[in-house]
mmCIF file of C-alpha atoms and ligand atoms in Angstrom:
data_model
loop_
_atom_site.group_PDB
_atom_site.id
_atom_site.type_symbol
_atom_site.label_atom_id
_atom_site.label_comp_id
_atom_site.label_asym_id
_atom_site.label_seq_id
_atom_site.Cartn_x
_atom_site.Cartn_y
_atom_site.Cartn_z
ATOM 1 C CA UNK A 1 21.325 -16.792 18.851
ATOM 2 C CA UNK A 2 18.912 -15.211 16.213
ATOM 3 C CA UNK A 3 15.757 -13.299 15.853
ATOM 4 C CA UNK A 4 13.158 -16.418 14.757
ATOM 5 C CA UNK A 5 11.849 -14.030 11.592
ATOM 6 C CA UNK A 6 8.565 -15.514 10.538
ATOM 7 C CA UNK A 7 8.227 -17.650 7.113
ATOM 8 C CA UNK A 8 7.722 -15.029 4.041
ATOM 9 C CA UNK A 9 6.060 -17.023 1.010
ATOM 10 C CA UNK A 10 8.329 -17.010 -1.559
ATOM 11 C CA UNK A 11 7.225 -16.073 -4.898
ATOM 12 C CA UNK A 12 7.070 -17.842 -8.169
ATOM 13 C CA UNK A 13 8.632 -16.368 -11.385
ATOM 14 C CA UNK A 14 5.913 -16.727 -13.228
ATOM 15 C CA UNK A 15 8.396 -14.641 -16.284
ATOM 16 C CA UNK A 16 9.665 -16.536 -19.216
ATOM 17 C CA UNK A 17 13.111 -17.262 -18.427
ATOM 18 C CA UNK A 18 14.092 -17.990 -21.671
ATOM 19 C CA UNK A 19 14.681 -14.525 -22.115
ATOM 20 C CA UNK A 20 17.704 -14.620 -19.975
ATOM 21 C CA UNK A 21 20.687 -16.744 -20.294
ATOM 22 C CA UNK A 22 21.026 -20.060 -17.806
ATOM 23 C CA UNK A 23 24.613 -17.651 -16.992
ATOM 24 C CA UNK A 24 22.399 -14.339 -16.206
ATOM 25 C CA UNK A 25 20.115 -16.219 -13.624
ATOM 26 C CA UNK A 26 22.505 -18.060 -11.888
ATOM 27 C CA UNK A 27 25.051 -14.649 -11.826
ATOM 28 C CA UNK A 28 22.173 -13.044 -10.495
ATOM 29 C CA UNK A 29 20.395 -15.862 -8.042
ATOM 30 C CA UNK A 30 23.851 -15.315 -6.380
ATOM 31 C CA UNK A 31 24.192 -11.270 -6.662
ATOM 32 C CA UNK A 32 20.849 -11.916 -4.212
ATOM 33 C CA UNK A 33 21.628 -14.729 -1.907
ATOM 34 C CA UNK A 34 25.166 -12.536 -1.167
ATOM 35 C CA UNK A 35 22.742 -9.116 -0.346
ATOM 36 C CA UNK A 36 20.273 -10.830 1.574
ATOM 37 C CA UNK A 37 22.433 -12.646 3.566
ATOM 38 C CA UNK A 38 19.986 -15.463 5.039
ATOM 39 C CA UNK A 39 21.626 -18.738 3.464
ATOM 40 C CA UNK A 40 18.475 -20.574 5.389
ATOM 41 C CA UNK A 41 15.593 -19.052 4.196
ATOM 42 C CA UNK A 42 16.484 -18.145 1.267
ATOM 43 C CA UNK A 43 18.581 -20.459 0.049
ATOM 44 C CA UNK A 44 20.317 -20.704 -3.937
ATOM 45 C CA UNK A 45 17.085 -22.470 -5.059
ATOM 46 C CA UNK A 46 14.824 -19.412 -4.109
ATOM 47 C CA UNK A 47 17.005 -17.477 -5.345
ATOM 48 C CA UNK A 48 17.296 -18.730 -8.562
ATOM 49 C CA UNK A 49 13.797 -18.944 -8.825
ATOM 50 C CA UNK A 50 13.111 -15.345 -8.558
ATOM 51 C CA UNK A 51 16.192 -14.417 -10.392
ATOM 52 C CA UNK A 52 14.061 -14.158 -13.789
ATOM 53 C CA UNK A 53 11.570 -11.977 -12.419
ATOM 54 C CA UNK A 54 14.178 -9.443 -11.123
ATOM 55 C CA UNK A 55 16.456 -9.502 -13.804
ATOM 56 C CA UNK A 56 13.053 -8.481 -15.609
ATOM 57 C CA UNK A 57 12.105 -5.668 -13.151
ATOM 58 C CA UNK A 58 15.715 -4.650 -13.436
ATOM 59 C CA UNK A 59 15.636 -4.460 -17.114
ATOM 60 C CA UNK A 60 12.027 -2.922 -17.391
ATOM 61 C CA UNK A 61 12.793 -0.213 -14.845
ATOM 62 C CA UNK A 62 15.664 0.648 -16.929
ATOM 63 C CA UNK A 63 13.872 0.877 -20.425
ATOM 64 C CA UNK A 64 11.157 2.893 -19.008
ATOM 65 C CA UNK A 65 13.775 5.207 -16.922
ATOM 66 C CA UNK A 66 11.261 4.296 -13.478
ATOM 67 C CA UNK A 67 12.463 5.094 -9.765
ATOM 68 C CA UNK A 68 11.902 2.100 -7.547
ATOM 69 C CA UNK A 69 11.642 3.425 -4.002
ATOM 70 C CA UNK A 70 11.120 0.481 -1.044
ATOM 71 C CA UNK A 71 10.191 0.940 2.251
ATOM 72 C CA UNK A 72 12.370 -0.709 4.757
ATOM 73 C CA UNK A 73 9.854 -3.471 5.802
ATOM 74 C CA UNK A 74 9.708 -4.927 2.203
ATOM 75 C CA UNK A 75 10.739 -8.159 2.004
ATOM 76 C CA UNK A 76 14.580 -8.735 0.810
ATOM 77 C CA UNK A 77 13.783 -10.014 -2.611
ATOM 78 C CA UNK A 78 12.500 -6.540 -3.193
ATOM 79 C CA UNK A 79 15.220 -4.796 -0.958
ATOM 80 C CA UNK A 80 17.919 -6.299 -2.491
ATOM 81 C CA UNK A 81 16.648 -7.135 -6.008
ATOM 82 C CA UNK A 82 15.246 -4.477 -7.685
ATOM 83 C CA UNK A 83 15.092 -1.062 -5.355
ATOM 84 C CA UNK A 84 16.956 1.474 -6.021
ATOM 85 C CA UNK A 85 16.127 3.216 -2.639
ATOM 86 C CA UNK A 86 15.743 1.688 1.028
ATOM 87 C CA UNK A 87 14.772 3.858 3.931
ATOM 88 C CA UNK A 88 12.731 5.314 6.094
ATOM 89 C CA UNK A 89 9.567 7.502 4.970
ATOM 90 C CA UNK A 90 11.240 10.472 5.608
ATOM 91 C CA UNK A 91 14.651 9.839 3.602
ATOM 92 C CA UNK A 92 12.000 8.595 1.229
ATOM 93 C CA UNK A 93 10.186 11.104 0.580
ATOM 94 C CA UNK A 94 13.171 13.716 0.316
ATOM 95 C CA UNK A 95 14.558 10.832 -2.670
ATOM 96 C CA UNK A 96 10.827 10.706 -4.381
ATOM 97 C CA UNK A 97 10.814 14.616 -4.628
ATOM 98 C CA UNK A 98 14.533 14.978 -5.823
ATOM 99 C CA UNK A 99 14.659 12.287 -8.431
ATOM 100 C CA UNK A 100 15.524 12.743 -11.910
ATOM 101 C CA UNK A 101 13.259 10.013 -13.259
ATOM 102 C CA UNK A 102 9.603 11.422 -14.092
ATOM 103 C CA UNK A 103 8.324 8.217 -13.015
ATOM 104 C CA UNK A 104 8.901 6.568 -9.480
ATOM 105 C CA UNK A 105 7.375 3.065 -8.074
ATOM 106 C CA UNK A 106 7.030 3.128 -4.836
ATOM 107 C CA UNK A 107 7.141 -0.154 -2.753
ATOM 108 C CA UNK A 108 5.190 0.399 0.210
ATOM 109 C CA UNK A 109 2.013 1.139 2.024
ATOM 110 C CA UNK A 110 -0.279 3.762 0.256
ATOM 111 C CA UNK A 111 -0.108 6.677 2.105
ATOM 112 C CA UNK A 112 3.749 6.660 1.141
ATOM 113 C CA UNK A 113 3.433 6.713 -2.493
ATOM 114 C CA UNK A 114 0.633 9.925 -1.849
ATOM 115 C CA UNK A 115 3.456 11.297 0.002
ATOM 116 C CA UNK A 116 5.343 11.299 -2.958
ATOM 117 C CA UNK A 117 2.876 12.047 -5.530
ATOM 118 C CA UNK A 118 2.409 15.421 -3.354
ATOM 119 C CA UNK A 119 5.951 16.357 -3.228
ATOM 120 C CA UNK A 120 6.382 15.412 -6.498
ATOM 121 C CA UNK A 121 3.179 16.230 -8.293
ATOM 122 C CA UNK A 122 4.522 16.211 -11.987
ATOM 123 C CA UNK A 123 5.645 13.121 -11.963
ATOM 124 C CA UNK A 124 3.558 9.774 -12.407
ATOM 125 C CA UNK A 125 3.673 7.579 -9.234
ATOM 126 C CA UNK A 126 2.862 3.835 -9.561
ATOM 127 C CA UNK A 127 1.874 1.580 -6.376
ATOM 128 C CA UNK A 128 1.508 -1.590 -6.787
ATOM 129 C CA UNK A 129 -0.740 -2.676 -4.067
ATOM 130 C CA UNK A 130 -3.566 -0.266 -4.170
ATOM 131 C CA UNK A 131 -4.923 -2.389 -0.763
ATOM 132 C CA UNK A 132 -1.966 -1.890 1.261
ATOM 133 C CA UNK A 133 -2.930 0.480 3.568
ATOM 134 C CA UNK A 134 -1.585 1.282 7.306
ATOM 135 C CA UNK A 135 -4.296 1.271 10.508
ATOM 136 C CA UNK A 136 -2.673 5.035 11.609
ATOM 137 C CA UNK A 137 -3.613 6.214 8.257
ATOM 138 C CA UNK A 138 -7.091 4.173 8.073
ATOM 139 C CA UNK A 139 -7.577 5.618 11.643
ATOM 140 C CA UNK A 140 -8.345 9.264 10.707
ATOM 141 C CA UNK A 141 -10.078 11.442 8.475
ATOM 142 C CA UNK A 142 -9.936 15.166 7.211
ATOM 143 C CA UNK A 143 -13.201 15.594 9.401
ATOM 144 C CA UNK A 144 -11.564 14.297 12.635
ATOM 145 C CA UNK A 145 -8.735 17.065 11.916
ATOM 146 C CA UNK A 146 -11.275 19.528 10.683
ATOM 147 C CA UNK A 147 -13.529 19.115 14.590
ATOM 148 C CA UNK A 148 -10.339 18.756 16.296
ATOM 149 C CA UNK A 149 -9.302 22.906 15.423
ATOM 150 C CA UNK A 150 -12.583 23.614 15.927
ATOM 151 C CA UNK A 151 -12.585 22.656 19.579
ATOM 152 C CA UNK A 152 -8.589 23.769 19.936
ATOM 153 C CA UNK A 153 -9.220 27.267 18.024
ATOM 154 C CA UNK A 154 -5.804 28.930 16.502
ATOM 155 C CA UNK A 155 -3.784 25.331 18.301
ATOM 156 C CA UNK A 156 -1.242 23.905 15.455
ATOM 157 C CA UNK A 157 -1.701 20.869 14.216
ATOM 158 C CA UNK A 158 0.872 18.501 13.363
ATOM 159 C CA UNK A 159 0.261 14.824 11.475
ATOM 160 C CA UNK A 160 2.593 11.674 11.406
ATOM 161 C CA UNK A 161 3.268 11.424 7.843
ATOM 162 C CA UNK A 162 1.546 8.347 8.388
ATOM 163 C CA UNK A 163 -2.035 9.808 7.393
ATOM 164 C CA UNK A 164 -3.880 10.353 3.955
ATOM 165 C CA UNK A 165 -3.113 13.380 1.606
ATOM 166 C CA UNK A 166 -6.779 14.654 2.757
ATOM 167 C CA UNK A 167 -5.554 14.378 6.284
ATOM 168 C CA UNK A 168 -2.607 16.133 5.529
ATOM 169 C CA UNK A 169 -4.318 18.804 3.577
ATOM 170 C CA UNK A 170 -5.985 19.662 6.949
ATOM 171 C CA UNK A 171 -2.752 19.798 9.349
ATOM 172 C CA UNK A 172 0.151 22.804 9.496
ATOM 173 C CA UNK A 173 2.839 20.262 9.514
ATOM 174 C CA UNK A 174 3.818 16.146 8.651
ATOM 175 C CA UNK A 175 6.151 14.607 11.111
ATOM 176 C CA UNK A 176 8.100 11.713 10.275
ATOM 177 C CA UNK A 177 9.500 9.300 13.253
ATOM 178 C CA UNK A 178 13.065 10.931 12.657
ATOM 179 C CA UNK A 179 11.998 14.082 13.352
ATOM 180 C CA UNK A 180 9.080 14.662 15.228
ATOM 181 C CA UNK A 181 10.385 15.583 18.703
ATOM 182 C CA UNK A 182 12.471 17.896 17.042
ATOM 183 C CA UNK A 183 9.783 19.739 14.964
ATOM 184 C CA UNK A 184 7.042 19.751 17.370
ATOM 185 C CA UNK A 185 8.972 21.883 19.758
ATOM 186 C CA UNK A 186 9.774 24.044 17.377
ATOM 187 C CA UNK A 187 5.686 24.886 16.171
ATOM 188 C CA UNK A 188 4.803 28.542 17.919
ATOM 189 C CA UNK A 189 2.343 28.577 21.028
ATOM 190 C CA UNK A 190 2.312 26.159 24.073
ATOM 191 C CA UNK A 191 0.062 24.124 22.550
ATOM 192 C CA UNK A 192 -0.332 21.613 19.766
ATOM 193 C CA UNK A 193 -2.636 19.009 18.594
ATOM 194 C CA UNK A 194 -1.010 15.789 17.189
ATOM 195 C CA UNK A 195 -2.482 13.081 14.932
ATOM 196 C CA UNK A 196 -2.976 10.006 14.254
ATOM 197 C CA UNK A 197 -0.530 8.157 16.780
ATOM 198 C CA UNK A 198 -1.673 8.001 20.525
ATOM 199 C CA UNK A 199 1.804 6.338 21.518
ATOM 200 C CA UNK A 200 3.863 9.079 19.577
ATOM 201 C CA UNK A 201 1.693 11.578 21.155
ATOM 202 C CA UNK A 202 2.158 10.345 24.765
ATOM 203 C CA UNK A 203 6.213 9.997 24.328
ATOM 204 C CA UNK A 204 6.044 13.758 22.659
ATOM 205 C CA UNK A 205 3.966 15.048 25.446
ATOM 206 C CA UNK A 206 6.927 13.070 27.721
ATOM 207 C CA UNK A 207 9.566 15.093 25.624
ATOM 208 C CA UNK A 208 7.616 18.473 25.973
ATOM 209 C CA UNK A 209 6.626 18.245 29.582
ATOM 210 C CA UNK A 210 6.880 21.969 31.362
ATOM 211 C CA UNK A 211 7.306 23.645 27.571
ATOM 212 C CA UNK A 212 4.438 22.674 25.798
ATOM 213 C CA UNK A 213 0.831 20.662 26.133
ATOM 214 C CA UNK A 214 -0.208 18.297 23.406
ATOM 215 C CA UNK A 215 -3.570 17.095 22.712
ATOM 216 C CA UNK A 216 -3.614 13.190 21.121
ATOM 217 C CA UNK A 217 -5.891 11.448 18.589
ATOM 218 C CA UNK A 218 -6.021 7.904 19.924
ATOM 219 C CA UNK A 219 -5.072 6.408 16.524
ATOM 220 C CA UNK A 220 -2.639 3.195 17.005
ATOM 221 C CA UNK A 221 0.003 1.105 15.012
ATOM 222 C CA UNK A 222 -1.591 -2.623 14.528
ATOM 223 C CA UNK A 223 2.065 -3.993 14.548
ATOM 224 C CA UNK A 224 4.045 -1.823 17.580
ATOM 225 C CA UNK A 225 0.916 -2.110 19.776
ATOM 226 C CA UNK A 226 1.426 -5.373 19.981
ATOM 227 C CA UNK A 227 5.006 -5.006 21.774
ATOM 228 C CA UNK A 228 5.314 -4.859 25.705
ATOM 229 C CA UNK A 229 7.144 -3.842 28.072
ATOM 230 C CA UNK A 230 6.661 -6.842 30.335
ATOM 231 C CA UNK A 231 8.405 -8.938 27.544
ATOM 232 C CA UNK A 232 11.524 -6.454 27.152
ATOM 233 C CA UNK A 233 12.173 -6.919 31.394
ATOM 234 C CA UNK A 234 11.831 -10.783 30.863
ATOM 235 C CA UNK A 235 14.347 -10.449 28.024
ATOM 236 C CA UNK A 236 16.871 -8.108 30.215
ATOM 237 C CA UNK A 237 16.510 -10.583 33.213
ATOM 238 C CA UNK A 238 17.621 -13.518 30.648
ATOM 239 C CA UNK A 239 20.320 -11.744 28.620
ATOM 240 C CA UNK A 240 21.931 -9.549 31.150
ATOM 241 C CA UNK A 241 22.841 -5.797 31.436
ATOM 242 C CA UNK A 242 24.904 -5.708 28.184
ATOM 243 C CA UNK A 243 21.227 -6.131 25.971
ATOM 244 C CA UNK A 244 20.876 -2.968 23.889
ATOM 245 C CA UNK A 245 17.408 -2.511 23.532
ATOM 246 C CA UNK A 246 16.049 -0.339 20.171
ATOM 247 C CA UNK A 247 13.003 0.685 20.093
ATOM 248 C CA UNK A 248 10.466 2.286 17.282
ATOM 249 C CA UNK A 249 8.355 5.429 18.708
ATOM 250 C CA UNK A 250 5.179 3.975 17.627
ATOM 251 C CA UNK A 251 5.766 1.701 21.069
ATOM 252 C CA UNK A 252 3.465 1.871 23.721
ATOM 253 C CA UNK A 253 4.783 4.500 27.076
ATOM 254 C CA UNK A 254 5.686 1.160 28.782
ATOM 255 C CA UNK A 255 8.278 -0.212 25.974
ATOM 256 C CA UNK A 256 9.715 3.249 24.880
ATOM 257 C CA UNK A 257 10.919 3.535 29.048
ATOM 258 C CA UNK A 258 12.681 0.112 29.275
ATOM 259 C CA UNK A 259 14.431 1.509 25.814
ATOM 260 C CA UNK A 260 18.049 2.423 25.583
ATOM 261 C CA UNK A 261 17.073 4.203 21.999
ATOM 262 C CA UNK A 262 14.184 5.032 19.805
ATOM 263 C CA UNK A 263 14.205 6.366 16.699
ATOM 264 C CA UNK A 264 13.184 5.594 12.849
ATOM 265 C CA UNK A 265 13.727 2.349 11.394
ATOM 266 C CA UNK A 266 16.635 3.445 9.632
ATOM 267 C CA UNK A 267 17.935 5.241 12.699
ATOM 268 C CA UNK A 268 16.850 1.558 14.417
ATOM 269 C CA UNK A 269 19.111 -0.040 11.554
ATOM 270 C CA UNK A 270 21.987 2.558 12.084
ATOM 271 C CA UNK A 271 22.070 2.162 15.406
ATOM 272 C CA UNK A 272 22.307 -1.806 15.514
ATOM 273 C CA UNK A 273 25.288 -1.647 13.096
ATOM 274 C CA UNK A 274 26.851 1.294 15.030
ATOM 275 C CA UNK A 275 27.189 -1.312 18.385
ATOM 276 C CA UNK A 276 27.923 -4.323 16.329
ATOM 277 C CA UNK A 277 31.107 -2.327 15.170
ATOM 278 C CA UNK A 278 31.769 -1.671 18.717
ATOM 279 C CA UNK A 279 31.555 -5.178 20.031
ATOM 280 C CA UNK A 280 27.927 -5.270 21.277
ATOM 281 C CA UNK A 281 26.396 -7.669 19.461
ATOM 282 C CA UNK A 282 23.438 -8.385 21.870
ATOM 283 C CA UNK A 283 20.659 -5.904 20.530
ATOM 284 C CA UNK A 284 16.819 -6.282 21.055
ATOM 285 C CA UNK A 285 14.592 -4.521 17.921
ATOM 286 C CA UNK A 286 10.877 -3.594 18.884
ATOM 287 C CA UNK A 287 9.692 -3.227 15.626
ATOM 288 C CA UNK A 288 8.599 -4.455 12.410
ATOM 289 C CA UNK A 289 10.661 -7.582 10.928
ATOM 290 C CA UNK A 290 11.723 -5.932 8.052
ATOM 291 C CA UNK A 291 14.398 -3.800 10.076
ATOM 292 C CA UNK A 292 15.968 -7.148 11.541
ATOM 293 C CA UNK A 293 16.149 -8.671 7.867
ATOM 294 C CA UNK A 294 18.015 -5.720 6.597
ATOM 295 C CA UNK A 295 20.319 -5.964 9.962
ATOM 296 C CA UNK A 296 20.854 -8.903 9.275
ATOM 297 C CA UNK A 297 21.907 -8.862 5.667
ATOM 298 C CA UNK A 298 24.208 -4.890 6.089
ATOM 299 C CA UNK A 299 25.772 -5.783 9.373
ATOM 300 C CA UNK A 300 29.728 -6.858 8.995
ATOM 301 C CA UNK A 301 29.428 -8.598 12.314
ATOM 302 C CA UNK A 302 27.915 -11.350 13.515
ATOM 303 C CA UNK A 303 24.832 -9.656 15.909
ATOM 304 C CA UNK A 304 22.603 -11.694 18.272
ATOM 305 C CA UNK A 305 19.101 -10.256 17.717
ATOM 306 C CA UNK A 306 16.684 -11.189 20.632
ATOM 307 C CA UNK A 307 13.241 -10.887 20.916
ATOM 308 C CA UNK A 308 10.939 -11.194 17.648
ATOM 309 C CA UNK A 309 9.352 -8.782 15.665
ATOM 310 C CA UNK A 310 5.948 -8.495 14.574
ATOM 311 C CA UNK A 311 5.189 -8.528 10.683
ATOM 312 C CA UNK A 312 2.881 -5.855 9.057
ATOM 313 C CA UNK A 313 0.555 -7.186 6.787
ATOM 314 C CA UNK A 314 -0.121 -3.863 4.642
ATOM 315 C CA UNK A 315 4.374 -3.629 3.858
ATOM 316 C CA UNK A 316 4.096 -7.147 3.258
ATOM 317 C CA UNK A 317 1.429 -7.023 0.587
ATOM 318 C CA UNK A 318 3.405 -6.350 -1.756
ATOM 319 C CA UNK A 319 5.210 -8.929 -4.297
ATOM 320 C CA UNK A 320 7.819 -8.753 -7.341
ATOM 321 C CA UNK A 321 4.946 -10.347 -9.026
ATOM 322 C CA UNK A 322 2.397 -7.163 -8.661
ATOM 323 C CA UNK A 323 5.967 -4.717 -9.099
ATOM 324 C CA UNK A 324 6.649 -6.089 -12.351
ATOM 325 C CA UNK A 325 2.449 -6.128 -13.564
ATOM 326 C CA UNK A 326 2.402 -2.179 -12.489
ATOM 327 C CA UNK A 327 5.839 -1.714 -14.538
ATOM 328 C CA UNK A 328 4.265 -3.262 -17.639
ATOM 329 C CA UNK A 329 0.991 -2.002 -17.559
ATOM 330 C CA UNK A 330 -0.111 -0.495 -13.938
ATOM 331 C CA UNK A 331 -4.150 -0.513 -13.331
ATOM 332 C CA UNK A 332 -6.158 2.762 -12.941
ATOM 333 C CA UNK A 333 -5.923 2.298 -8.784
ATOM 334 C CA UNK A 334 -1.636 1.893 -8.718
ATOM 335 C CA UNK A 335 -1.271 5.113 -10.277
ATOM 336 C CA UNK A 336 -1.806 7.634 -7.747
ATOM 337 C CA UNK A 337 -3.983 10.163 -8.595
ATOM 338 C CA UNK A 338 -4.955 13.189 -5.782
ATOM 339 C CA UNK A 339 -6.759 16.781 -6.497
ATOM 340 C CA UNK A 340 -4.648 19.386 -7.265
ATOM 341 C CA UNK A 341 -6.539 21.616 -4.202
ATOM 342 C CA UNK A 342 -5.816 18.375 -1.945
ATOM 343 C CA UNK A 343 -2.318 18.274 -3.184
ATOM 344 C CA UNK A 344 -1.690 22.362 -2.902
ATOM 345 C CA UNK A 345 -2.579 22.387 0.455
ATOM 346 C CA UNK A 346 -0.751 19.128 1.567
ATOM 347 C CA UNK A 347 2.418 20.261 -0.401
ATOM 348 C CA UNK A 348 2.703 23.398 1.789
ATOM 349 C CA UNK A 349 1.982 20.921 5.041
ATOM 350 C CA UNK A 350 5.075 18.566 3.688
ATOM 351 C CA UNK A 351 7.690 21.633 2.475
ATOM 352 C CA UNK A 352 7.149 22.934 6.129
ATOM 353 C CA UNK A 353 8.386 19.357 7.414
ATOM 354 C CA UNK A 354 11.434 19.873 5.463
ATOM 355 C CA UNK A 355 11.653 23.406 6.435
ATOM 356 C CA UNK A 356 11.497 22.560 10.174
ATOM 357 C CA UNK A 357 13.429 19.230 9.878
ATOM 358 C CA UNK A 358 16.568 20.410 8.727
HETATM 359 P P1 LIG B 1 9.717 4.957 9.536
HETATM 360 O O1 LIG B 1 9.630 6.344 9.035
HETATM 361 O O2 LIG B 1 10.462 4.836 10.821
HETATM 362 O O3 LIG B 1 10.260 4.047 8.499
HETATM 363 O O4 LIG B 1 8.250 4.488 9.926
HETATM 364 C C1 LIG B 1 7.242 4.267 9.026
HETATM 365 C C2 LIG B 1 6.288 3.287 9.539
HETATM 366 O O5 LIG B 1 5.212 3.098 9.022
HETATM 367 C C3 LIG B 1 6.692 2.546 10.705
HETATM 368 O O6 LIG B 1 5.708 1.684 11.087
HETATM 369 FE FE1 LIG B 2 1.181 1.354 9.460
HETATM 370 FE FE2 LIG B 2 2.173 0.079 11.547
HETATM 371 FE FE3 LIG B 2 2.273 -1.065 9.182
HETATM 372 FE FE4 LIG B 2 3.849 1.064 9.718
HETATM 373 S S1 LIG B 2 3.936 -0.962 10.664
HETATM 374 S S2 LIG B 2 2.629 0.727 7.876
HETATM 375 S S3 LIG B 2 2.469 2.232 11.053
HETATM 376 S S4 LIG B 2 0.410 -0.559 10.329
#
């Protein structure tokens, strides 16, 4: 049995294939049916239909010596077609700042690309999809941060990377969802203030209970909110003890409990491989579809995904269409541009995630 993934629209090539070879686009309609892995829904004829346009990314990226990062909810075409990197935002943002390439596309959700136009400030960062924003990042602003320490005087202040570069600019210390428990408990005092992410905050405060106190924003995930914990039970009851259940910490209190593990969704990804390879193929996901499509397409054995996943529309906003328009000629918006005092004082936020994450 399989996860039902919802229908992605698949694109048009809308490039001239004439410029490739009737050899090159069927090489390379099959190079992407064999990575993505989903005979059904995206079968040789969507393939071969998009072929043109990624052979084009492919070759464009090249000429102009860009860095195509991709968020792990992207859909496959751009997974598997033209990214160089797949992860989570914290692997992410460690690849933006140490690549060679001055010039890095990054296939995501906005606040992501800032991320990596602050730890890489010299370089020029292209988004595509200037729109594509995230509600925990919509959810705050530098003036919510900016009251908060004035109520909590001297109380550090840590932000889920998921947040604006202003945001950041106003907290001690990003978190990432590989790495928050870990760096939270290391931040001095008993207590600390965490932002944007309610659900994060309440499973931290779970984590710290008797060491430290932490005060939540009540900012929320659109997509994990929508997961419950009622739903996980039903699913046990039907599949039996032997269900792993994986769960992403931007999960309500009542999903993260029924969860055998939580973690990032490449930790998610890692993890559902790691009991394939040990004969457990029944896993649940509680998280965004992308992480079951990329599952789906690295696993070596046959897994039975249960449950469905919830599709963000901000991650999913993004087309090889608009990649290969902002590789040609990107707008004003999809190159990231932030001001140098923002980006000082969000750098020094960002090196101390590294510093505290390692
Ligand atoms: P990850 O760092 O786990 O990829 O999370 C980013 C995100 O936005 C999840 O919704
Ligand atoms: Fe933001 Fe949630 Fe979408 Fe991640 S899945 S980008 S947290 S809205």
């Amino acid at each position: 049995m399989s996860l039902p993934l919802p229908a992605i629209p698949l694109p048009n090539s809308r490039v001239d294939s004439s410029i490739f070879t009737a050899e090159e686009i069927q090489e390379e309609a099959m190079r992407l049916q064999r990575a993505i892995k989903q005979h059904q829904r995206w079968p040789l004829s969507a393939c071969l239909n998009i072929a043109p346009l990624t052979l084009e990314i492919n070759r464009l990226k090249e000429e102009k010596d860009v860095f195509l990062i991709a968020h792990t909810y992207q859909t496959p075409d751009i997974i598997y077609g033209v990214a160089d990197e797949v992860a989570d935002s914290y692997t992410l943002s460690k690849a933006a700042r140490d690549a060679p390439q001055q010039t890095i596309l990054f296939s995501s959700v906005r606040f992501m690309a800032e991320t990596a136009k602050i730890v890489s400030p010299h370089k020029t960062v292209i988004h595509p999809s200037p729109e594509a924003g995230c509600s925990l990042s919509d959810g705050i602003t530098a003036q919510d941060v900016i009251d908060l320490r004035e109520q909590y005087p001297g109380v550090p202040v840590a932000c889920y990377i998921n947040t604006t570069a202003a945001v950041k600019a106003e907290c001690d210390v990003s978190v990432t969802s590989s790495n928050y428990l870990r760096i939270c408990e290391r931040l001095p005092g008993d207590r600390l203030i965490f932002v944007p992410d309610r659900f994060m905050g309440a499973h931290l405060q779970k984590a710290l209970e008797g060491k430290k106190e932490v005060i939540v924003f009540d900012g929320e995930c659109e997509v994990h909110a929508v997961f419950t914990g009622e739903k996980v039970r039903n699913w046990r009851k039907q599949v039996g003890s032997e269900l792993a259940v994986l769960a992403h910490p931007e999960c309500g209190a009542d999903v993260l409990e029924e969860a055998d593990f939580v973690g990032s969704s490449e930790k998610l990804i890692e993890e559902a491989l790691r009991l394939g390879s040990e004969g457990r193929p029944d896993v649940m996901l509680i998280t965004e579809c992308g992480t079951a499509e990329r599952v789906l397409a690295e696993s070596e054995e046959e897994l039975n995904l249960f449950g469905a996943c919830v599709m963000c529309r901000h991650m999913k906003a993004t087309h090889l269409e608009d990649i290969l328009q902002a590789l040609k000629d990107p707008t004003e918006d999809q190159i990231i541009e932030i001001a140098p005092e923002i980006i000082d004082r969000a750098q020094r936020n960002l090196e101390e995630m590294f510093r505290l994450a390692e």
